[in-house]
Amino acid sequence: MIKPELKDFLQSEETKIIKGNVAAAYAAKSARVQVISAYPITPQTTVVEKLSEFVDGGLMPGTQYIKVESEHSVLASLVGASMAGTRTFTATSGQGLFYMYEMVHWTAGVRLPIVMAIASRGPAPPWNIWADFTDVISCRDTGWMSAFCANHQEIYDEILMSYKVCEDYDVLLPKFVAYGGFILSHTSKPVIIEDQDKVDNFLPPLPDEKGWPHIWIDPNRPLMHGNLIMPSGFYSEFRMIIHDALIKSQEKIKAVAKEFEKTFGRSYGNGLIQEYKMDDADVAMLNYGDLALQMEEAVDAVRDEGYKVGMVKLRHFRPFPVKDIVEISKKVKVLGVMDRATAFGSQTGGPVSSEVKTALHGTKGTAMVFPMINGIGGREVTLEQQKEQLKILIKINETGELPEDLLYGTLWHGKLEVD
Amino acid sequence: MKDNGIIEITFHGRGGQTAITASQLLAECAFEKGFKDTIAIPIIGAERRGAPIQAFTKISENKMIRTYDSVNNPDYILIFDTSLLEIPNIKDSIKEGVTLIVDSVNPLNKAKLPKNIKIYIVDATGICIKRGFMHSSGPILNIPMLGAFGKVTGYYDLKTMEKVFKKEFGEERLEKNMNVAQDAYESVKEV
């Protein structure tokens, strides 16, 4: 069951009905971030608007709020602020993320624990401002970690967990916390805002004047930043340790999710994936983001009709939980992988399907993976459609037959009916 | 109410008539009154003053709401502007069994609507003009419409609204909001 459950609301005094974006802003406030750099873009705008209200209203004493002229400058200024040894936050979306792309690589290269909320939107053209995870997924190879959120509470919770993971000295990498534009960013649901003392105890202390262990800006400890390195220098080794840290971050993510559950009572599976009714399932769907929550409802409805179906919610795209994917794919016979993102030219489905197929390559006794794509550019995916998706998997399992209208082996939902 | 215990409400307004804020405030009122879960879903595109705007709220007494999809068979429809009833999509969305709450002085032409529906009218625009409850592009219709909805459904009362408005708009503007809400609460009538 994706948290929060009903009893969590009843126990909380601090439940607010807020937009997903506002939940992200509250998380940054709860995490006592020291520097925020902001440039608005739809559908992220209300994150930085809310934070400017907090700062202006004196609710975030000591926080520096920097207004800059572009997304590139957003991340450039945060790189500087983080190098100086501060906890930093920003948010963006789609085109804004693409505009800061140079600095996205830079942030991971300098190993800075910056957390960025992404109200994911479809890349232009044509202009699109609605849910589509292609934006964050296209930063796959930058060294950033990336998480998807299924509901409003998870946005708040995941941002808190992210600071704890990112600032771990064995990790020291930045992280995206992505959620569907409008579908989460602009809808309002109850969100528990946790007690400040509890959050303070959960998170690592803010960096002291010495800053991070590996990099600093300090006249007393002169250090040269960002210089050229010859091919014979340690560039290659440096890339290897980023890769190593990203792989190892899996264990940290799991440990933090466990500690989060203990502290706040909300479980996010093992942190990397979350299973729903998988124990006796014949077929299962892997979803991420908001559609994972709605898929729970679809699973229940299809189970009421007598079919053993399950759902796996992917919480992290990077690090990709290879071991967990292998394990769950041994539990079922058909595993549908539903992407809300595109990977043009891929013949193994959307970006997550491709990862799943790669993860299972060479392993025996795993499920047949069936790639599917839906909800691109915010196209609505209804509960009824999700039930149908599960029934396609049931049919494949029963008859061994694939649907006819596949596009290079992938089922694309939401094709326009042309008269 | 649906089999799953979730009550679904659709809002039809025009840009500037504050229908989207209404969907959020309704979720807050229901939650304050003890509903266990709510979601307010605005349909947002390129907003312009006067353009048709849609929003939805789902409220649930006992169950978590796990869907994000828009509402196709609402239990209640709030119409902020009678001219919207001329738009085919909106007209067609009014199905049997639904309850309409309309900002209107005059009873609607029932011949154009399906049978087995309940219609309530409230002069929300008139109340706002009388009380001077306006913003730059006209009357702030969300508060009277919410007052009418509370009265019609009994899901929340004026006390609940007072608590929510206090939280949202502060003490200063409370009286103005409550006057408008109360006028609508008391004057909404079935036709």
mmCIF file of C-alpha atoms in Angstrom, chain A residues 144-355:
data_model
loop_
_atom_site.group_PDB
_atom_site.id
_atom_site.type_symbol
_atom_site.label_atom_id
_atom_site.label_comp_id
_atom_site.label_asym_id
_atom_site.label_seq_id
_atom_site.Cartn_x
_atom_site.Cartn_y
_atom_site.Cartn_z
ATOM 1 C CA TRP A 144 22.432 12.428 -10.854
ATOM 2 C CA MET A 145 20.176 10.134 -8.927
ATOM 3 C CA SER A 146 16.529 10.342 -9.948
ATOM 4 C CA ALA A 147 13.369 9.451 -8.052
ATOM 5 C CA PHE A 148 9.704 9.430 -9.095
ATOM 6 C CA CYS A 149 6.832 10.338 -6.774
ATOM 7 C CA ALA A 150 3.361 8.782 -6.892
ATOM 8 C CA ASN A 151 1.518 11.241 -4.679
ATOM 9 C CA HIS A 152 1.783 14.558 -2.900
ATOM 10 C CA GLN A 153 3.015 13.122 0.384
ATOM 11 C CA GLU A 154 5.765 11.264 -1.413
ATOM 12 C CA ILE A 155 7.078 14.527 -2.900
ATOM 13 C CA TYR A 156 7.524 15.942 0.596
ATOM 14 C CA ASP A 157 8.935 12.702 1.984
ATOM 15 C CA GLU A 158 11.249 11.949 -0.931
ATOM 16 C CA ILE A 159 12.874 15.389 -0.792
ATOM 17 C CA LEU A 160 13.682 14.841 2.890
ATOM 18 C CA MET A 161 15.047 11.356 2.202
ATOM 19 C CA SER A 162 17.051 12.707 -0.738
ATOM 20 C CA TYR A 163 19.055 15.148 1.378
ATOM 21 C CA LYS A 164 20.026 12.323 3.681
ATOM 22 C CA VAL A 165 21.172 10.146 0.792
ATOM 23 C CA CYS A 166 22.891 12.899 -1.199
ATOM 24 C CA GLU A 167 24.848 14.293 1.741
ATOM 25 C CA ASP A 168 26.173 10.906 2.787
ATOM 26 C CA TYR A 169 29.962 11.057 2.386
ATOM 27 C CA ASP A 170 29.946 7.763 0.498
ATOM 28 C CA VAL A 171 27.481 9.153 -2.026
ATOM 29 C CA LEU A 172 27.873 12.951 -2.443
ATOM 30 C CA LEU A 173 25.823 13.149 -5.603
ATOM 31 C CA PRO A 174 22.883 15.336 -6.653
ATOM 32 C CA LYS A 175 19.326 14.111 -7.052
ATOM 33 C CA PHE A 176 16.191 14.841 -9.059
ATOM 34 C CA VAL A 177 12.857 14.360 -7.344
ATOM 35 C CA ALA A 178 10.394 14.110 -10.230
ATOM 36 C CA TYR A 179 6.606 14.197 -10.268
ATOM 37 C CA GLY A 180 4.094 14.608 -13.085
ATOM 38 C CA GLY A 181 3.442 18.201 -14.133
ATOM 39 C CA PHE A 182 -0.123 19.343 -13.317
ATOM 40 C CA ILE A 183 -1.261 15.854 -12.390
ATOM 41 C CA LEU A 184 0.667 16.227 -9.127
ATOM 42 C CA SER A 185 2.082 19.740 -9.284
ATOM 43 C CA HIS A 186 -1.308 21.481 -9.488
ATOM 44 C CA THR A 187 -3.771 19.073 -7.904
ATOM 45 C CA SER A 188 -4.303 19.339 -4.152
ATOM 46 C CA LYS A 189 -4.340 16.519 -1.656
ATOM 47 C CA PRO A 190 -3.802 16.186 2.099
ATOM 48 C CA VAL A 191 -0.094 16.261 3.006
ATOM 49 C CA ILE A 192 1.387 15.744 6.445
ATOM 50 C CA ILE A 193 3.995 18.396 7.222
ATOM 51 C CA GLU A 194 6.252 16.871 9.829
ATOM 52 C CA ASP A 195 7.327 18.386 13.093
ATOM 53 C CA GLN A 196 10.512 20.452 12.646
ATOM 54 C CA ASP A 197 12.395 18.768 15.501
ATOM 55 C CA LYS A 198 11.652 15.352 14.079
ATOM 56 C CA VAL A 199 12.944 16.415 10.662
ATOM 57 C CA ASP A 200 16.035 18.001 12.215
ATOM 58 C CA ASN A 201 16.823 14.752 14.001
ATOM 59 C CA PHE A 202 16.259 12.703 10.879
ATOM 60 C CA LEU A 203 18.437 14.779 8.559
ATOM 61 C CA PRO A 204 22.201 15.124 8.885
ATOM 62 C CA PRO A 205 23.281 18.418 10.479
ATOM 63 C CA LEU A 206 23.764 21.321 8.077
ATOM 64 C CA PRO A 207 27.375 21.506 6.866
ATOM 65 C CA ASP A 208 29.619 23.505 9.216
ATOM 66 C CA GLU A 209 32.032 26.255 8.116
ATOM 67 C CA LYS A 210 34.439 23.639 6.759
ATOM 68 C CA GLY A 211 31.775 22.530 4.281
ATOM 69 C CA TRP A 212 31.932 19.244 2.430
ATOM 70 C CA PRO A 213 34.928 16.949 2.872
ATOM 71 C CA HIS A 214 36.055 17.015 -0.769
ATOM 72 C CA ILE A 215 35.563 20.560 -1.962
ATOM 73 C CA TRP A 216 35.328 24.051 -0.451
ATOM 74 C CA ILE A 217 35.630 27.751 -1.103
ATOM 75 C CA ASP A 218 37.781 29.095 1.706
ATOM 76 C CA PRO A 219 40.573 31.711 1.480
ATOM 77 C CA ASN A 220 42.429 29.919 4.282
ATOM 78 C CA ARG A 221 42.488 26.664 2.377
ATOM 79 C CA PRO A 222 43.132 27.702 -1.217
ATOM 80 C CA LEU A 223 41.905 25.215 -3.796
ATOM 81 C CA MET A 224 41.732 25.443 -7.578
ATOM 82 C CA HIS A 225 38.395 24.596 -9.142
ATOM 83 C CA GLY A 226 37.378 23.446 -12.596
ATOM 84 C CA ASN A 227 40.725 23.340 -14.318
ATOM 85 C CA LEU A 228 41.752 21.358 -17.389
ATOM 86 C CA ILE A 229 42.989 17.850 -17.016
ATOM 87 C CA MET A 230 45.142 16.058 -19.593
ATOM 88 C CA PRO A 231 44.000 12.656 -20.878
ATOM 89 C CA SER A 232 46.738 11.055 -18.813
ATOM 90 C CA GLY A 233 45.378 12.707 -15.657
ATOM 91 C CA PHE A 234 42.790 11.293 -13.296
ATOM 92 C CA TYR A 235 39.720 12.134 -15.431
ATOM 93 C CA SER A 236 39.020 8.466 -16.164
ATOM 94 C CA GLU A 237 39.446 7.435 -12.519
ATOM 95 C CA PHE A 238 37.224 10.301 -11.440
ATOM 96 C CA ARG A 239 34.442 9.092 -13.729
ATOM 97 C CA MET A 240 34.863 5.578 -12.359
ATOM 98 C CA ILE A 241 34.336 6.682 -8.787
ATOM 99 C CA ILE A 242 31.185 8.593 -9.742
ATOM 100 C CA HIS A 243 29.872 5.387 -11.274
ATOM 101 C CA ASP A 244 30.896 3.465 -8.180
ATOM 102 C CA ALA A 245 29.196 5.978 -5.851
ATOM 103 C CA LEU A 246 25.981 5.823 -7.876
ATOM 104 C CA ILE A 247 25.884 2.020 -7.704
ATOM 105 C CA LYS A 248 26.617 2.115 -3.970
ATOM 106 C CA SER A 249 23.926 4.736 -3.373
ATOM 107 C CA GLN A 250 21.393 1.880 -3.669
ATOM 108 C CA GLU A 251 22.317 0.614 -0.228
ATOM 109 C CA LYS A 252 22.110 4.110 1.225
ATOM 110 C CA ILE A 253 18.686 4.691 -0.354
ATOM 111 C CA LYS A 254 17.456 1.439 1.177
ATOM 112 C CA ALA A 255 18.844 2.301 4.609
ATOM 113 C CA VAL A 256 17.347 5.806 4.527
ATOM 114 C CA ALA A 257 13.917 4.500 3.458
ATOM 115 C CA LYS A 258 14.004 2.104 6.394
ATOM 116 C CA GLU A 259 14.979 4.843 8.812
ATOM 117 C CA PHE A 260 12.310 7.124 7.364
ATOM 118 C CA GLU A 261 9.670 4.478 7.967
ATOM 119 C CA LYS A 262 10.862 4.055 11.534
ATOM 120 C CA THR A 263 10.841 7.795 12.205
ATOM 121 C CA PHE A 264 7.726 8.936 10.363
ATOM 122 C CA GLY A 265 5.739 5.723 9.926
ATOM 123 C CA ARG A 266 5.428 5.862 6.152
ATOM 124 C CA SER A 267 6.866 2.997 4.136
ATOM 125 C CA TYR A 268 8.268 3.338 0.637
ATOM 126 C CA GLY A 269 9.026 -0.318 0.029
ATOM 127 C CA ASN A 270 12.751 -0.897 0.070
ATOM 128 C CA GLY A 271 13.305 2.646 -1.183
ATOM 129 C CA LEU A 272 14.098 1.562 -4.731
ATOM 130 C CA ILE A 273 10.928 -0.332 -5.560
ATOM 131 C CA GLN A 274 7.588 -0.870 -3.899
ATOM 132 C CA GLU A 275 5.487 -3.962 -4.508
ATOM 133 C CA TYR A 276 1.693 -4.131 -4.501
ATOM 134 C CA LYS A 277 -0.049 -7.517 -4.272
ATOM 135 C CA MET A 278 2.877 -9.304 -5.885
ATOM 136 C CA ASP A 279 3.008 -12.392 -3.645
ATOM 137 C CA ASP A 280 0.621 -14.555 -5.662
ATOM 138 C CA ALA A 281 0.527 -12.560 -8.901
ATOM 139 C CA ASP A 282 0.718 -14.270 -12.309
ATOM 140 C CA VAL A 283 1.238 -11.061 -14.208
ATOM 141 C CA ALA A 284 2.324 -7.619 -13.069
ATOM 142 C CA MET A 285 2.733 -4.087 -14.312
ATOM 143 C CA LEU A 286 5.717 -1.932 -13.524
ATOM 144 C CA ASN A 287 4.694 1.721 -13.223
ATOM 145 C CA TYR A 288 6.357 4.876 -12.006
ATOM 146 C CA GLY A 289 5.090 8.277 -10.909
ATOM 147 C CA ASP A 290 1.432 9.128 -10.363
ATOM 148 C CA LEU A 291 0.161 6.256 -12.508
ATOM 149 C CA ALA A 292 1.603 3.795 -9.986
ATOM 150 C CA LEU A 293 -0.874 5.014 -7.390
ATOM 151 C CA GLN A 294 -3.811 4.826 -9.770
ATOM 152 C CA MET A 295 -2.639 1.363 -10.878
ATOM 153 C CA GLU A 296 -3.146 0.109 -7.308
ATOM 154 C CA GLU A 297 -6.843 0.870 -7.733
ATOM 155 C CA ALA A 298 -6.835 -0.912 -11.114
ATOM 156 C CA VAL A 299 -5.083 -3.959 -9.600
ATOM 157 C CA ASP A 300 -7.749 -4.184 -6.897
ATOM 158 C CA ALA A 301 -10.550 -3.898 -9.460
ATOM 159 C CA VAL A 302 -9.088 -6.582 -11.752
ATOM 160 C CA ARG A 303 -8.435 -8.837 -8.758
ATOM 161 C CA ASP A 304 -12.118 -8.503 -7.861
ATOM 162 C CA GLU A 305 -12.820 -10.070 -11.237
ATOM 163 C CA GLY A 306 -10.720 -13.062 -10.196
ATOM 164 C CA TYR A 307 -7.347 -12.415 -11.834
ATOM 165 C CA LYS A 308 -4.081 -12.552 -9.956
ATOM 166 C CA VAL A 309 -2.399 -9.325 -10.953
ATOM 167 C CA GLY A 310 0.166 -7.200 -9.180
ATOM 168 C CA MET A 311 2.048 -3.954 -9.534
ATOM 169 C CA VAL A 312 5.614 -2.845 -8.985
ATOM 170 C CA LYS A 313 6.274 0.802 -8.436
ATOM 171 C CA LEU A 314 9.697 1.898 -9.584
ATOM 172 C CA ARG A 315 10.890 4.639 -7.223
ATOM 173 C CA HIS A 316 14.347 5.221 -8.663
ATOM 174 C CA PHE A 317 15.516 5.340 -12.249
ATOM 175 C CA ARG A 318 19.105 6.073 -11.184
ATOM 176 C CA PRO A 319 20.475 4.123 -9.458
ATOM 177 C CA PHE A 320 18.564 1.473 -11.393
ATOM 178 C CA PRO A 321 17.623 -1.370 -9.015
ATOM 179 C CA VAL A 322 18.878 -4.241 -11.168
ATOM 180 C CA LYS A 323 18.813 -6.861 -8.393
ATOM 181 C CA ASP A 324 15.271 -6.017 -7.337
ATOM 182 C CA ILE A 325 14.042 -6.076 -10.936
ATOM 183 C CA VAL A 326 15.559 -9.544 -11.438
ATOM 184 C CA GLU A 327 13.856 -10.751 -8.275
ATOM 185 C CA ILE A 328 10.395 -9.457 -9.096
ATOM 186 C CA SER A 329 10.602 -10.723 -12.651
ATOM 187 C CA LYS A 330 11.063 -14.231 -11.236
ATOM 188 C CA LYS A 331 7.765 -13.903 -9.368
ATOM 189 C CA VAL A 332 5.539 -13.439 -12.431
ATOM 190 C CA LYS A 333 5.192 -14.835 -15.937
ATOM 191 C CA VAL A 334 4.496 -11.571 -17.750
ATOM 192 C CA LEU A 335 5.827 -8.223 -16.626
ATOM 193 C CA GLY A 336 4.373 -5.190 -18.383
ATOM 194 C CA VAL A 337 6.592 -2.114 -18.201
ATOM 195 C CA MET A 338 4.668 1.103 -18.577
ATOM 196 C CA ASP A 339 6.651 4.164 -19.569
ATOM 197 C CA ARG A 340 5.432 7.727 -19.468
ATOM 198 C CA ALA A 341 8.438 8.815 -21.496
ATOM 199 C CA THR A 342 9.861 8.211 -24.945
ATOM 200 C CA ALA A 343 13.131 6.719 -26.143
ATOM 201 C CA PHE A 344 13.054 7.423 -29.867
ATOM 202 C CA GLY A 345 14.648 4.719 -31.949
ATOM 203 C CA SER A 346 14.769 2.192 -29.121
ATOM 204 C CA GLN A 347 13.435 -1.204 -30.132
ATOM 205 C CA THR A 348 13.147 -2.338 -26.546
ATOM 206 C CA GLY A 349 10.322 0.042 -25.651
ATOM 207 C CA GLY A 350 10.468 3.231 -23.594
ATOM 208 C CA PRO A 351 13.463 4.163 -21.433
ATOM 209 C CA VAL A 352 12.455 2.104 -18.405
ATOM 210 C CA SER A 353 11.487 -0.945 -20.522
ATOM 211 C CA SER A 354 14.930 -0.841 -22.064
ATOM 212 C CA GLU A 355 16.549 -0.735 -18.625
#
